Structures are given as C-alpha cells and as structure tokens.
Coordinates of N, CA and C in Angstrom, one line a residue:
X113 N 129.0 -30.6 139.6 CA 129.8 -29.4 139.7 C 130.0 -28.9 138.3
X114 N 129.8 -27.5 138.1 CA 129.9 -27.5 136.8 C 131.1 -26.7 136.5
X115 N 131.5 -26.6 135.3 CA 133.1 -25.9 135.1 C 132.9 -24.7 134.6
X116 N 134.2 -24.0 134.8 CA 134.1 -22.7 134.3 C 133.7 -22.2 133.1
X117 N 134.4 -23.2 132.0 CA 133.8 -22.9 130.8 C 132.0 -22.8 130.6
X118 N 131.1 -23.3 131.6 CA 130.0 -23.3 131.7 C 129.8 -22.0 132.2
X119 N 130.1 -21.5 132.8 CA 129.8 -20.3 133.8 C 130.2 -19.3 132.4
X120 N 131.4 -19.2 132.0 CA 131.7 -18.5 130.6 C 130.4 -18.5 129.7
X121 N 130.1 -19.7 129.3 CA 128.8 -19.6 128.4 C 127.7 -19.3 128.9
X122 N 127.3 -19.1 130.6 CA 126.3 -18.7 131.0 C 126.3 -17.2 130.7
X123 N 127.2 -16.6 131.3 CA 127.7 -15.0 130.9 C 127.5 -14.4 129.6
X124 N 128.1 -15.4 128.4 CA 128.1 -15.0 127.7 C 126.6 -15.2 126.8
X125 N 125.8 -16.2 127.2 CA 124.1 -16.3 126.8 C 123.4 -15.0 127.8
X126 N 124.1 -14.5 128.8 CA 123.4 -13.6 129.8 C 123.4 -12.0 128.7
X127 N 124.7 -11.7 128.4 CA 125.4 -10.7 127.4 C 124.0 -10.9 126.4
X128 N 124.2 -11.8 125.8 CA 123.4 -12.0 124.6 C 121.9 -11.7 124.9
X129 N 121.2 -11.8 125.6 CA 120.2 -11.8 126.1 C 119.8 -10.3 126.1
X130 N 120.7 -9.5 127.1 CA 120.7 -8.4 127.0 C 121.0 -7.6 125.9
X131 N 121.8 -7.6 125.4 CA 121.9 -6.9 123.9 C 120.7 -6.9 123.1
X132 N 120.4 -8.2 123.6 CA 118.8 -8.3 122.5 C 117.5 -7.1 122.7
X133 N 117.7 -6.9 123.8 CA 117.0 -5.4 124.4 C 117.3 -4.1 124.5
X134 N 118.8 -4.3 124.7 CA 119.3 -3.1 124.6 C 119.7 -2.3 122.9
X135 N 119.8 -3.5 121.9 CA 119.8 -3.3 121.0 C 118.6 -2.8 120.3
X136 N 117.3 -3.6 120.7 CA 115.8 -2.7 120.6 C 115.7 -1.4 121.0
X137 N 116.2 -1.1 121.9 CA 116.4 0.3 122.8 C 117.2 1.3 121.9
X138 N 117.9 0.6 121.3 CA 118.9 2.2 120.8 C 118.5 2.2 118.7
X139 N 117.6 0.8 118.8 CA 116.8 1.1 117.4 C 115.8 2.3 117.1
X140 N 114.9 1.7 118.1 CA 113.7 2.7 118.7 C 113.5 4.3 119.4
X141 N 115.3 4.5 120.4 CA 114.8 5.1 121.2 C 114.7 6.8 120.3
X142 N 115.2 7.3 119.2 CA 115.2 7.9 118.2 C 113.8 8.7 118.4
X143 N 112.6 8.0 119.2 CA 110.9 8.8 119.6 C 111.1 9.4 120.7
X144 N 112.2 9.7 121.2 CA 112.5 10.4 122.4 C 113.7 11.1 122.3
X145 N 114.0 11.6 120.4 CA 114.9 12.3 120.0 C 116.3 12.2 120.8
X146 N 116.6 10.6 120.8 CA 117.7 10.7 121.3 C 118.7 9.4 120.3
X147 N 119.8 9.4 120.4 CA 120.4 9.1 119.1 C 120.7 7.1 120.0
X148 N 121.1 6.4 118.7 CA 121.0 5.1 119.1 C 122.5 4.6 120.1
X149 N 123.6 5.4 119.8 CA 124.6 5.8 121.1 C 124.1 5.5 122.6
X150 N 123.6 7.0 122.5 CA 123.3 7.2 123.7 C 121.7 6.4 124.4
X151 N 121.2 5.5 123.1 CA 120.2 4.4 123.5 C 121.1 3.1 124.3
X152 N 122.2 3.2 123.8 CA 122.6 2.1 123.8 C 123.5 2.0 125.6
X153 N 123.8 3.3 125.5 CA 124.4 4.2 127.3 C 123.3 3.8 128.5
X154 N 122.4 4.0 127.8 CA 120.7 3.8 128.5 C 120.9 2.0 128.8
X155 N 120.5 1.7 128.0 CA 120.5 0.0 128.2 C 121.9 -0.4 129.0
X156 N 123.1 0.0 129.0 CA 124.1 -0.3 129.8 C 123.8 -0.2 131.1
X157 N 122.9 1.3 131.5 CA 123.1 1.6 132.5 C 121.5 0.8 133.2
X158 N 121.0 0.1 132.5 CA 120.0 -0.2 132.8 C 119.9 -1.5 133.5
X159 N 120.8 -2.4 132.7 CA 121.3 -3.4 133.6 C 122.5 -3.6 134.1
X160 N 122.9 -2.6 135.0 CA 123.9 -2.6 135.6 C 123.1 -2.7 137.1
X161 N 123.9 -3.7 138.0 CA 123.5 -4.1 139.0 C 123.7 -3.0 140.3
X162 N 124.5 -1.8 139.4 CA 124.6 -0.7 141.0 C 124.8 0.6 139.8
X163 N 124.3 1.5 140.6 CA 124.5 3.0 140.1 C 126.0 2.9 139.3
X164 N 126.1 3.5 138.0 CA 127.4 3.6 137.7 C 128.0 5.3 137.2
X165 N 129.5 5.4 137.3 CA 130.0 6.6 136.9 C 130.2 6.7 135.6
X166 N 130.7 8.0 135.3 CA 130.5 8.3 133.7 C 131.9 7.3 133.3
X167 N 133.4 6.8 134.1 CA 134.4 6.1 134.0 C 133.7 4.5 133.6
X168 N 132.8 4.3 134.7 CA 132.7 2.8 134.1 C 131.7 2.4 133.1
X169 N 130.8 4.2 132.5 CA 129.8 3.8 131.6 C 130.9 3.6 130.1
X170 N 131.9 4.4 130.2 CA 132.8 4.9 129.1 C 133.6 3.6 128.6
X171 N 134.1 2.9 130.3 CA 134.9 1.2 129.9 C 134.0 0.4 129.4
X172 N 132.7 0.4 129.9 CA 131.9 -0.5 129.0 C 131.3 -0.5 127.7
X173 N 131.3 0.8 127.2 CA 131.1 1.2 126.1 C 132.3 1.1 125.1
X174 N 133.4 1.5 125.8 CA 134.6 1.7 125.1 C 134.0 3.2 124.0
X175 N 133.5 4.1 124.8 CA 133.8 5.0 124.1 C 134.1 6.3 125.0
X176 N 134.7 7.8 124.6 CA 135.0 8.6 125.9 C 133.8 9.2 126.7
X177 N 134.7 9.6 127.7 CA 133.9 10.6 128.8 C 133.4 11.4 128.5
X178 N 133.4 12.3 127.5 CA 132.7 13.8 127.3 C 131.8 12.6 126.4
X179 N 131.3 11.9 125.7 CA 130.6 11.1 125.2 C 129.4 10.5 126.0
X180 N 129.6 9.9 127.2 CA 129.4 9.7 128.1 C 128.7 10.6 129.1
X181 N 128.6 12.0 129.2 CA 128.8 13.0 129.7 C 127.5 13.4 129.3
X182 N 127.6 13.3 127.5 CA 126.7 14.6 126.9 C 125.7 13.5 127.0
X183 N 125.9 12.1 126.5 CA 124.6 10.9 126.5 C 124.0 10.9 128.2
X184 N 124.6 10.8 129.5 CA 123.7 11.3 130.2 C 122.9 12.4 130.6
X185 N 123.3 13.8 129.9 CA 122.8 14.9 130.1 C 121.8 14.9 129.0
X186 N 121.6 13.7 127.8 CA 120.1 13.8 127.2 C 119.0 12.8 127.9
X187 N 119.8 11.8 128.4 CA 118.9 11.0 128.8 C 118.5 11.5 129.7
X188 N 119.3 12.5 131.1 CA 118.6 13.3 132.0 C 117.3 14.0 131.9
X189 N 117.6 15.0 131.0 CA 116.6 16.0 130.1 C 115.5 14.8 129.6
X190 N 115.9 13.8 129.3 CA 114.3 12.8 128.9 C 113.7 12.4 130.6
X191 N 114.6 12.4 131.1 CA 114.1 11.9 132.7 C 114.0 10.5 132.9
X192 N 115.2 9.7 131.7 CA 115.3 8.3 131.6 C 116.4 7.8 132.9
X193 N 117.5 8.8 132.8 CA 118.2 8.6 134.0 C 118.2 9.6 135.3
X194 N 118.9 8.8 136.1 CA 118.8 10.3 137.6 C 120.2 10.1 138.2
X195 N 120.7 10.9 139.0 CA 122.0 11.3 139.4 C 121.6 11.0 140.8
X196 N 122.2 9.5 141.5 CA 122.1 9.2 143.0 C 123.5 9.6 143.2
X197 N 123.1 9.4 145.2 CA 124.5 9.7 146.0 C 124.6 8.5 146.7
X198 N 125.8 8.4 146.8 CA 126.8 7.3 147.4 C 127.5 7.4 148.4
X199 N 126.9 6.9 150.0 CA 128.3 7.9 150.6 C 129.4 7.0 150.4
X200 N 130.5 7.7 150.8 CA 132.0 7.6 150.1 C 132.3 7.7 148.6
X201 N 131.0 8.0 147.9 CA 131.5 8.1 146.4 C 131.6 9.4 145.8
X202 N 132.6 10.0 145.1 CA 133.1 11.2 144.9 C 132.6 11.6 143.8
X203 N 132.3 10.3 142.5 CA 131.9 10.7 141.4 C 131.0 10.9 141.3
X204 N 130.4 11.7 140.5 CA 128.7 11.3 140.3 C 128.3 9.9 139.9
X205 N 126.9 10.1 140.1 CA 126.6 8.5 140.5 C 125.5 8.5 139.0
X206 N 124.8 7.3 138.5 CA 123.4 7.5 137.6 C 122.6 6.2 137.1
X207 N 121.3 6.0 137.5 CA 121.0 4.6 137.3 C 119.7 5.1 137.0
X208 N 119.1 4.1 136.2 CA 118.1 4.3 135.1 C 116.6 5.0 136.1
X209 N 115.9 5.8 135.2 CA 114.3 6.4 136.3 C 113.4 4.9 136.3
X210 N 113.2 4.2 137.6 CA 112.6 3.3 137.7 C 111.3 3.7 137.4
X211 N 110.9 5.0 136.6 CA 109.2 5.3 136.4 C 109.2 5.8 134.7
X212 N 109.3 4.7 134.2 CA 109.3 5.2 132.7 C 108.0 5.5 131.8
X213 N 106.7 5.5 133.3 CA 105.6 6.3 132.2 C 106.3 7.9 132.5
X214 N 106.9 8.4 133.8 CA 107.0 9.2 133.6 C 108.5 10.1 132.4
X215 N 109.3 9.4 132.3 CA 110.0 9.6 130.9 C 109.2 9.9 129.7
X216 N 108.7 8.7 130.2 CA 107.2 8.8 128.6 C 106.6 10.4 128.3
X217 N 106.3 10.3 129.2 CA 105.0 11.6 129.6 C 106.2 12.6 129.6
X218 N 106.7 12.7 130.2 CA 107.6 14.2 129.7 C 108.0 14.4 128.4
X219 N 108.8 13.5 127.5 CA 108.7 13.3 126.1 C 107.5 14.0 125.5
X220 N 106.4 13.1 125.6 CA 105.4 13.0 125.1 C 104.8 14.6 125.0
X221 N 104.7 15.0 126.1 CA 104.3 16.6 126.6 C 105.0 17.6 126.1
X222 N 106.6 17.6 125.7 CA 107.2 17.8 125.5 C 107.1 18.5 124.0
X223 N 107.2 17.4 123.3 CA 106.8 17.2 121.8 C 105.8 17.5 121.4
X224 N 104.9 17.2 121.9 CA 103.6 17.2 121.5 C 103.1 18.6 121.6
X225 N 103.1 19.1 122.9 CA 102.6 20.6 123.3 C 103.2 21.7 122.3
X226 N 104.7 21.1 121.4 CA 105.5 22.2 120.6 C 105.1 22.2 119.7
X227 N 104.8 21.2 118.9 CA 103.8 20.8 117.7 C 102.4 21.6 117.6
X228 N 101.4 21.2 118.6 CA 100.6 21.3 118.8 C 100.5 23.1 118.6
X229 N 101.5 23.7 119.4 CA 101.1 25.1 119.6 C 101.5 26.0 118.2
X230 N 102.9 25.2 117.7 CA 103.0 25.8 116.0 C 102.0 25.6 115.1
X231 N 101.1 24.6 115.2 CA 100.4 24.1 114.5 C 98.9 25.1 114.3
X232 N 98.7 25.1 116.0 CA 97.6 26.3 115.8 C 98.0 27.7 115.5
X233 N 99.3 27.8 115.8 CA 99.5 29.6 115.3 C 99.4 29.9 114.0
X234 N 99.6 28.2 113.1 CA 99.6 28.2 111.9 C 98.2 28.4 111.3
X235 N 97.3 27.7 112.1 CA 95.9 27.4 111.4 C 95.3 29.2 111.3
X236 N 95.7 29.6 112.8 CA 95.1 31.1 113.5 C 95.9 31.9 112.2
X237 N 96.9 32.0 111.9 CA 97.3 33.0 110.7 C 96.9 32.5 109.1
X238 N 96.3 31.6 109.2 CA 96.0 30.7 108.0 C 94.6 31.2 107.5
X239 N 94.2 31.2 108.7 CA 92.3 31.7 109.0 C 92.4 33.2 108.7
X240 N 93.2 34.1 109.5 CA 93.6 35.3 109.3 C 93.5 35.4 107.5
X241 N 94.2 35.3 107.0 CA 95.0 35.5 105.9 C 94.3 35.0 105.0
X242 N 93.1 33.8 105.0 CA 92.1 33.8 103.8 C 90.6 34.2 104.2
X243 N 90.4 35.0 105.6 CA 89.7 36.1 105.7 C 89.5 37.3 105.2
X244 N 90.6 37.7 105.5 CA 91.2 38.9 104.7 C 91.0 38.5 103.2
X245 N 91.3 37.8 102.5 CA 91.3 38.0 100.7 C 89.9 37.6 100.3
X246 N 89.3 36.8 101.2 CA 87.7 36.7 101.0 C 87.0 37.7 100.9
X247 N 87.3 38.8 101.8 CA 86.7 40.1 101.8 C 87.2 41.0 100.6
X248 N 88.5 40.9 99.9 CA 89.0 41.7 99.3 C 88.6 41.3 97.9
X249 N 88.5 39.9 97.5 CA 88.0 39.4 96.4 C 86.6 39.3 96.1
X250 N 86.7 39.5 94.5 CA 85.6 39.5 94.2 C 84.9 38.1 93.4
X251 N 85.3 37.5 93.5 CA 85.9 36.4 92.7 C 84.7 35.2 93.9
X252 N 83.8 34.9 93.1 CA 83.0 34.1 93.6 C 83.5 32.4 93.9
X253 N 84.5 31.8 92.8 CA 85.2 30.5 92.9 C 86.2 30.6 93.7
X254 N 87.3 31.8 93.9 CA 87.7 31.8 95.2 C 87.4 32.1 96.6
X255 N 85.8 32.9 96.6 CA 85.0 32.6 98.0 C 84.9 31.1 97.9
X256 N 84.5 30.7 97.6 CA 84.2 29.0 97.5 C 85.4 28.3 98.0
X257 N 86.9 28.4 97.5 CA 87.2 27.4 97.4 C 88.3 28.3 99.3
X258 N 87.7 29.4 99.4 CA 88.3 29.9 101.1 C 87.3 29.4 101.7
X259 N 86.3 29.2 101.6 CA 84.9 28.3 102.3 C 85.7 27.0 102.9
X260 N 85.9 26.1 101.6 CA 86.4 25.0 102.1 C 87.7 25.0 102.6
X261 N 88.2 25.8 102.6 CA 89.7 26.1 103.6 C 89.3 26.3 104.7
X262 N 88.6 26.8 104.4 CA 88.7 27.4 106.2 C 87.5 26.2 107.3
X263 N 86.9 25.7 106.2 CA 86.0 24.1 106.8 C 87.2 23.4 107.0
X264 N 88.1 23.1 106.0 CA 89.3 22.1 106.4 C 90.2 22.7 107.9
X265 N 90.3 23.6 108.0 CA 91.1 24.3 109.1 C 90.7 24.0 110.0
X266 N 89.2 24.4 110.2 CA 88.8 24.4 111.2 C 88.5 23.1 112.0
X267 N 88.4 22.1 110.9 CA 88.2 20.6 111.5 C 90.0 20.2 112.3
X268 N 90.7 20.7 111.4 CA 92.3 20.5 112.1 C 92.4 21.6 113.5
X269 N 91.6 22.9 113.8 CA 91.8 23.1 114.7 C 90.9 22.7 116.1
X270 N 90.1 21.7 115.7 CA 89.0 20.9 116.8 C 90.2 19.5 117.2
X271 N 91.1 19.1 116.1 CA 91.7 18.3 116.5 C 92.9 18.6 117.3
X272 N 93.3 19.8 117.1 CA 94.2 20.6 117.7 C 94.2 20.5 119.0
X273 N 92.7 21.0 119.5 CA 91.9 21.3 120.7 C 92.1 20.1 121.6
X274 N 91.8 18.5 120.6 CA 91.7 17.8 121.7 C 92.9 17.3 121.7
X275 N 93.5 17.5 121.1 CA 95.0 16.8 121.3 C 95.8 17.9 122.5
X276 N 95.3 18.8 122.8 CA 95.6 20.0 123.7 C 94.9 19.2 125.1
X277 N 94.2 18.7 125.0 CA 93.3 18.1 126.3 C 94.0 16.6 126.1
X278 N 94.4 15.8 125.2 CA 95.0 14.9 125.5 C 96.7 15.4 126.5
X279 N 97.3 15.9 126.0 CA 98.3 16.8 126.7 C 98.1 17.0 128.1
X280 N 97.6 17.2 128.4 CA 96.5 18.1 129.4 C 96.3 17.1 130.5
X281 N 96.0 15.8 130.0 CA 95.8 14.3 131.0 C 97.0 13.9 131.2
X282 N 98.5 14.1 130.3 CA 99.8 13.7 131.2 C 100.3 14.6 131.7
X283 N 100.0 16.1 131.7 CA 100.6 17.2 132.5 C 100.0 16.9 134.2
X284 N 98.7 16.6 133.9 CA 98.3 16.5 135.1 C 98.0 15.0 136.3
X285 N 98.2 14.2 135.4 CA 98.9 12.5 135.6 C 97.1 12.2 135.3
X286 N 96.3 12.6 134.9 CA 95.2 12.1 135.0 C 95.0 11.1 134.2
X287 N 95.9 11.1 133.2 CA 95.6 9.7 131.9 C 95.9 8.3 132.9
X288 N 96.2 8.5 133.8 CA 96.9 7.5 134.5 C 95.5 6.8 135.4
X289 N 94.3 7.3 135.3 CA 93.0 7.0 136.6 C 92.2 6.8 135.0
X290 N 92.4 7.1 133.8 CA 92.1 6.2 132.6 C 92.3 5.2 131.9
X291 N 93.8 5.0 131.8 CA 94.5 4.1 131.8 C 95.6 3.8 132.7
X292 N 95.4 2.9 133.7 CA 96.1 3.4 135.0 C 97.7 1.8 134.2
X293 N 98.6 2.7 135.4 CA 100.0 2.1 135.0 C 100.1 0.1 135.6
X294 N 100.7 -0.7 134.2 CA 100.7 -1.3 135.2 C 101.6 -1.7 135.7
X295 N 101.6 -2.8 136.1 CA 102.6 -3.5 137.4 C 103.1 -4.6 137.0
X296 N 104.8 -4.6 137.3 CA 105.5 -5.8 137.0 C 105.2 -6.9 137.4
X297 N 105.8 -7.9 136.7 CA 105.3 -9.3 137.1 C 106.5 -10.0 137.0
X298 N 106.8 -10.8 137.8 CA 107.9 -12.1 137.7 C 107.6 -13.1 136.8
X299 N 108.9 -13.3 136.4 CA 108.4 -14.0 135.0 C 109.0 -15.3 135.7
X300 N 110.1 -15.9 136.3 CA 110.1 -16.5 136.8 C 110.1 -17.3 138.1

C-alpha cells in the first residue's frame, strides 16, 4: 500500500512533467503571434482532463478573467482552442482543437498569404518604377545596373509564385495527400 506522501510526489512528478511541455509551448508559441501568457493558458487547457471555464482557467493560472478572456479569444482566432457545450453548464465551456495541423494551416495561410501579397505589390511597383527611369535615362551604367534589378526581382517574384501555390495546398488541404497527417501512437 503506498502512502500519501507517495501519491503527493506522484502529482507532483506529473505537474513537472507537464510544465516541461507546456513550458516549450509558451517559449515557441510566439510563430503563431501569440504571447508566451497565453501559450502557457493553451497548455493549461490542454491538459485539463474536461472542458474548462474562463474561472477555473484564471484559478490555475492565478491570473484575471479579462486575461483569461482576451488569451482565449487569440487562441480561438489561431483555432488552437474551441468553445464546447455542456448541458447544465452556464458558462462557457473551451478545450484545446484536437486537429492542430489545422491551427497550423490557418496560421500558416494566414501569415504567409499577407506577406506574400505585400511582397508582390512591392516587386510589381518596384518593376514599375525602374521601368520608368530606364526609359527616362540616358545613362548606359544605370540601364545596366536596372537590368540586374529587375533579373533580381524577377527571380523573387517566381519565388513569390510558388510560395503562392504552396499556400494554395493548405487552403485547399491538399498538402495533406503529399504529406499526409500523422497518427498518434501510445507510448505506453
């Protein structure tokens, strides 16, 4: 039979265990523009054995409600958490998206597609703009050196292109029949 104080240090190696992940999570999660707080709200709610309210995410955290509040309305917006119902439960309910390529992929699409599309408006007025003075100049070492501008550009806007079709395979889940998702395993 073993004694409580054992059961105490199991708990407390279990805590430990966890932090060690959850603490990874709120180092890292910063690629999903989200602050190490509300990484850390994430991993709470992640191993929590039932859906929990913004009250018991706030007692475990020991930090407030409106805190609590605004950290699941980014994690929402990442699509890390989701808002279940409970019958008899009054509060709102929120337990981690069991589909984290799709968190991924919305991030990813996200980010990327906004980048991506400044980037070309940039190249396309870039092109514009040493078109124009190519024609206006007379200046033979500056045709030359808009030559190689606009060879450099143009190689960033082929990369542009395909990073626009990489985009393109998580809008439409197709990266997933290329690199398909995989599947948990029991570790013990």
């Amino acid at each position: 039979m073993r004694h409580n104080t054992d059961l105490e240090l199991d708990y407390a190696q279990l805590e430990n265990a966890r932090n060690r992940f959850i603490s990874e999570i709120a180092k890292n999660i910063h690629l999903y523009n989200i602050t190490p707080s509300v990484g850390r709200l994430y991993g709470t709610v992640f191993f929590a054995d039932k859906p929990m309210t913004l009250d018991e995410m706030s007692d475990a955290l020991g930090m407030s409600k409106t805190s609590m509040s605004t950290g699941i309305r980014a994690l929402s917006e990442a699509n890390m958490v989701e808002q279940v119902w409970e019958r008899g439960v009054r509060k709102d309910l929120y337990k981690t998206e069991d589909d984290w390529y799709k968190s991924f992929s919305n991030v990813f699409i996200t980010r990327w597609r906004h980048a991506t599309e400044m980037n070309m408006t940039a190249i396309k007025d870039t092109k514009h703009m040493l078109t124009e003075l190519c024609e206006r100049t007379s200046h033979d070492d500056i045709k030359e050196t808009i030559k190689q501008d606009l060879m450099k550009l143009g190689k960033a806007e082929a990369y542009y292109d395909w990073l626009n079709d990489v985009i393109a395979l998580f809008e439409t889940g197709d990266i997933f029949d290329i690199i398909p998702k995989k599947e948990a395993t029991d570790t013990l």
